[in-house]
Short mmCIF file of N, CA and C in Angstrom, two decimals:
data_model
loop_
_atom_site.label_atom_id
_atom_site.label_comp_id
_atom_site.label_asym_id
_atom_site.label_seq_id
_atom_site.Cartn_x
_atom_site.Cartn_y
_atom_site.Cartn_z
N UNK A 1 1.49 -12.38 25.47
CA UNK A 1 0.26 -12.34 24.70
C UNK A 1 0.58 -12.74 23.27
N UNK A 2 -0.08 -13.74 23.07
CA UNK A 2 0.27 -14.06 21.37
C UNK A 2 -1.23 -13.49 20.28
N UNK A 3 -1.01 -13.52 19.27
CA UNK A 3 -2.33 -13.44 18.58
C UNK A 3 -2.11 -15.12 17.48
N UNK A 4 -3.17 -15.46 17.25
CA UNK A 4 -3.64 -16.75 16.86
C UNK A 4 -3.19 -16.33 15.11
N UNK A 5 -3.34 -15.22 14.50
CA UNK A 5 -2.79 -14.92 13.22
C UNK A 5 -2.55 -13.36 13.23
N UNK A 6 -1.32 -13.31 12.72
CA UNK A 6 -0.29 -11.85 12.92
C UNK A 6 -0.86 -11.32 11.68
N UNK A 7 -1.13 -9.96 11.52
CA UNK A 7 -1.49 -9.38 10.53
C UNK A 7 -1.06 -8.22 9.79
N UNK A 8 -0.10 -8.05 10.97
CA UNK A 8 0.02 -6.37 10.92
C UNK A 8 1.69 -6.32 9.79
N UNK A 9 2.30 -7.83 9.73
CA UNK A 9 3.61 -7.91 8.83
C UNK A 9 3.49 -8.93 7.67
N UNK A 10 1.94 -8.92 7.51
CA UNK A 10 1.67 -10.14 6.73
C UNK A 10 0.83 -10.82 7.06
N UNK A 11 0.20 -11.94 6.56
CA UNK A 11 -0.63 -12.44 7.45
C UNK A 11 -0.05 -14.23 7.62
N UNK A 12 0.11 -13.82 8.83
CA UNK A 12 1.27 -14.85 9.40
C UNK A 12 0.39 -15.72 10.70
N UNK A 13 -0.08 -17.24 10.09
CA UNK A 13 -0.78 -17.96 11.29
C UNK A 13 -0.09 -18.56 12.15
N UNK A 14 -0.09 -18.58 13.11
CA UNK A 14 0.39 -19.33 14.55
C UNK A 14 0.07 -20.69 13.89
N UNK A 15 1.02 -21.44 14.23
CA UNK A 15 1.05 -23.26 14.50
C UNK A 15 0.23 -23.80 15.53
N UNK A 16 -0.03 -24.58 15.27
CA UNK A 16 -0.54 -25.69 16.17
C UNK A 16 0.24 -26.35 17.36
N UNK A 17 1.67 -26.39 17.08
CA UNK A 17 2.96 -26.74 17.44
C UNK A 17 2.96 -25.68 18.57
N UNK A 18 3.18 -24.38 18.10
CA UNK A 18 3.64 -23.46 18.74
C UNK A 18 3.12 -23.24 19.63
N UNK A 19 1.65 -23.14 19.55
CA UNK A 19 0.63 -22.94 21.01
C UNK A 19 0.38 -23.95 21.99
N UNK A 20 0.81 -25.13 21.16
CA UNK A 20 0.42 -26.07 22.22
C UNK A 20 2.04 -26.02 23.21
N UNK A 21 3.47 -25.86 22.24
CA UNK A 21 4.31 -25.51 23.97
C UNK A 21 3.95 -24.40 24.63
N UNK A 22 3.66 -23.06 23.89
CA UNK A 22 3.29 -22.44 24.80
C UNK A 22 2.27 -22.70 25.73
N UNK A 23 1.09 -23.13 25.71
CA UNK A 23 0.21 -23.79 26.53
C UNK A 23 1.24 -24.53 27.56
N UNK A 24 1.75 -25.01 27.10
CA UNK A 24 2.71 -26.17 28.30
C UNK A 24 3.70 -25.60 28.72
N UNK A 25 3.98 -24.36 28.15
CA UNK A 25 5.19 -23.66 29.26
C UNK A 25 4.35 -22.76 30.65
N UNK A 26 3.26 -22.65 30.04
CA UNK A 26 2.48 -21.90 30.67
C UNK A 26 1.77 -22.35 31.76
N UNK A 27 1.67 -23.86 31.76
CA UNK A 27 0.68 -24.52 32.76
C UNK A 27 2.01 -25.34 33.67
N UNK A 28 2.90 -25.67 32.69
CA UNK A 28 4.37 -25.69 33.70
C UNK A 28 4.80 -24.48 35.00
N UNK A 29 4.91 -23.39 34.70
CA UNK A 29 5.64 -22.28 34.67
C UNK A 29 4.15 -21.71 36.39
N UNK A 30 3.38 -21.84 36.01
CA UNK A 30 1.73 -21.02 36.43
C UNK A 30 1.66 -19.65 35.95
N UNK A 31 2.09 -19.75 34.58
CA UNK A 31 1.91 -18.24 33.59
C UNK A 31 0.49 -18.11 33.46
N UNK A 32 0.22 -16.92 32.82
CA UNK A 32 -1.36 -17.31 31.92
C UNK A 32 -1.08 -17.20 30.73
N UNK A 33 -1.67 -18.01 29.45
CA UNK A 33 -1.45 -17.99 28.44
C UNK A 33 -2.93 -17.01 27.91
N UNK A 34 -2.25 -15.79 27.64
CA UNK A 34 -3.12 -14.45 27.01
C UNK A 34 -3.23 -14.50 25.22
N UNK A 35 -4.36 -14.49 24.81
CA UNK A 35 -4.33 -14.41 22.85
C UNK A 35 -4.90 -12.74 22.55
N UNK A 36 -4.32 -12.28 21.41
CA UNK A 36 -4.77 -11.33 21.29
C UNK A 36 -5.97 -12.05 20.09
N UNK A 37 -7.12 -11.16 20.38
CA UNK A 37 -8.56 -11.29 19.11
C UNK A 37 -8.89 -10.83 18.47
N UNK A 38 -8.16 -9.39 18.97
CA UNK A 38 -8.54 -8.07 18.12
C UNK A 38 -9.22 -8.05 16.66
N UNK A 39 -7.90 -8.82 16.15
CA UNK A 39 -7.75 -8.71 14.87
C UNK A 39 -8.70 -9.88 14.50
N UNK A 40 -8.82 -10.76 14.81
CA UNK A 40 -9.40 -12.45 13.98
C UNK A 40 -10.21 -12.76 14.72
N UNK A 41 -10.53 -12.16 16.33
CA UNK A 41 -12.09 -12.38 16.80
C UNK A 41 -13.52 -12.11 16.33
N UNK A 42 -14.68 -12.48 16.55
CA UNK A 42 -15.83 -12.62 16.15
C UNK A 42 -15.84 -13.25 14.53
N UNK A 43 -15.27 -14.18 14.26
CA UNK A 43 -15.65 -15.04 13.23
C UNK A 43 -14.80 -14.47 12.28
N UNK A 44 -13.75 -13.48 11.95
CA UNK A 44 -13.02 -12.85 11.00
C UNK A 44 -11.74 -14.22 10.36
N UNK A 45 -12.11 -15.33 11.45
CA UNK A 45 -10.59 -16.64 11.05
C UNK A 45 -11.53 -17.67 10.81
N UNK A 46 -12.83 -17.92 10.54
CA UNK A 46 -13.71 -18.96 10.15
C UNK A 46 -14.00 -19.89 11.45
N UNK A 47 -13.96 -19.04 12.81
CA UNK A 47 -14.37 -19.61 13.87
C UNK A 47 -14.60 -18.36 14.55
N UNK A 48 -15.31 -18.50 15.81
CA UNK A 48 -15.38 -17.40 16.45
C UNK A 48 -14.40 -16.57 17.01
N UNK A 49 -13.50 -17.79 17.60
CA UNK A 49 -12.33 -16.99 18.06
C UNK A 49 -11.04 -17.50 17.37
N UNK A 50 -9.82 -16.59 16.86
CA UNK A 50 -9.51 -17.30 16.25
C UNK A 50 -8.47 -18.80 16.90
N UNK A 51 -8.13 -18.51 18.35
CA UNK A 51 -7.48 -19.55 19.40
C UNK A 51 -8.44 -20.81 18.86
N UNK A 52 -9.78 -21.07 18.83
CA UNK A 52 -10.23 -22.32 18.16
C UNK A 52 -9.56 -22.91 17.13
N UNK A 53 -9.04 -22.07 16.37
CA UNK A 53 -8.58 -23.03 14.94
C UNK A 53 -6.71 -24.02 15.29
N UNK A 54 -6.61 -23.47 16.89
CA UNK A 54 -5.81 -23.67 17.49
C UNK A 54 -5.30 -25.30 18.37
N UNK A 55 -6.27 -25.24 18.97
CA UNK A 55 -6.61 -26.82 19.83
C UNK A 55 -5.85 -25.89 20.82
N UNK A 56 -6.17 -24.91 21.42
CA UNK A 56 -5.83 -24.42 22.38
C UNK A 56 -6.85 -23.84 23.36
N UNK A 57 -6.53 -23.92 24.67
CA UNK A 57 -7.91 -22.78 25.56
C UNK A 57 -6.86 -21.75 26.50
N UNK A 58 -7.09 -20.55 26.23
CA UNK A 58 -5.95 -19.58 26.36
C UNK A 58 -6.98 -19.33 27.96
N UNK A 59 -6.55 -18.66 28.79
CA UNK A 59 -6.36 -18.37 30.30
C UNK A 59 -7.72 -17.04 30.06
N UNK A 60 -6.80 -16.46 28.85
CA UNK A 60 -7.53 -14.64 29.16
C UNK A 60 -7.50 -14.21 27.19
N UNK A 61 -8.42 -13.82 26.43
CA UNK A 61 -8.23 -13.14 25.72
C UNK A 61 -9.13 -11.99 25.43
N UNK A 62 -7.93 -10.96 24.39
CA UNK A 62 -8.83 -9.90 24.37
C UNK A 62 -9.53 -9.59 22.96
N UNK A 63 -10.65 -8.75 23.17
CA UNK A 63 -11.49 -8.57 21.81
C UNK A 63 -11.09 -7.29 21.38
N UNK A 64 -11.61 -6.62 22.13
CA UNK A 64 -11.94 -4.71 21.84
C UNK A 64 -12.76 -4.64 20.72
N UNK A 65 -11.85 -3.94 19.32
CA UNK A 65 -12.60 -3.35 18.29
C UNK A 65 -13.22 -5.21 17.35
N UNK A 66 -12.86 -6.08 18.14
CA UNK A 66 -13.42 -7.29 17.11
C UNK A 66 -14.94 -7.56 17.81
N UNK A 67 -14.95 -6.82 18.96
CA UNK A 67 -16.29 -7.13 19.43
C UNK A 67 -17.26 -6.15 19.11
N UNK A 68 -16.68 -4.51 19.07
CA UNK A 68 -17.75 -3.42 19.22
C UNK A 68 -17.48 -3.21 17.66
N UNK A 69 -17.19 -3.96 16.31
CA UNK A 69 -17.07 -3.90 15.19
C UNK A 69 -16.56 -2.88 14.73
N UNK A 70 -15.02 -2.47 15.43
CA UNK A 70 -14.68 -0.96 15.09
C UNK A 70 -15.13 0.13 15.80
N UNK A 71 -16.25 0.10 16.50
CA UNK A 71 -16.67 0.91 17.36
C UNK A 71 -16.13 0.66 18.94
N UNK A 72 -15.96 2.05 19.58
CA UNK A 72 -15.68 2.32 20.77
C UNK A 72 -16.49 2.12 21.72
N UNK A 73 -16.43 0.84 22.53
CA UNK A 73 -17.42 0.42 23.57
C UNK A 73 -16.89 0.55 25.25
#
């Protein structure tokens, strides 16, 4: 599971580079390529999700508190 921008040691964005091998180790391999959203889903990275700012289409990602805005859904 990657997240599209790390936040929790800085705020540290994923490459373009980086996701796209992972994407290709992943469609090599028959992995799923998982993003975390938590943090930069619902528009918090100037896109909805933040995997868009990516040129990537991830398999599975997750929202939680980026969807129920902090709230427990």
């Amino acid at each position: 599971m990657l997240e599209a921008l790390q936040g929790e040691g800085g705020i540290v964005p994923g490459t373009k580079e980086f996701f796209s091998t992972a994407r290709s180790l992943c469609d090599s391999t028959g992995a799923l390529l998982m993003c975390d959203e938590v943090q930069v889903g619902m528009g918090r990275s100037g896109t909805l999700w933040g995997y868009e700012n990516l040129d990537v289409e991830p398999d599975v990602f997750t929202s939680a508190k980026a969807l129920g805005g902090g709230v427990p859904i």
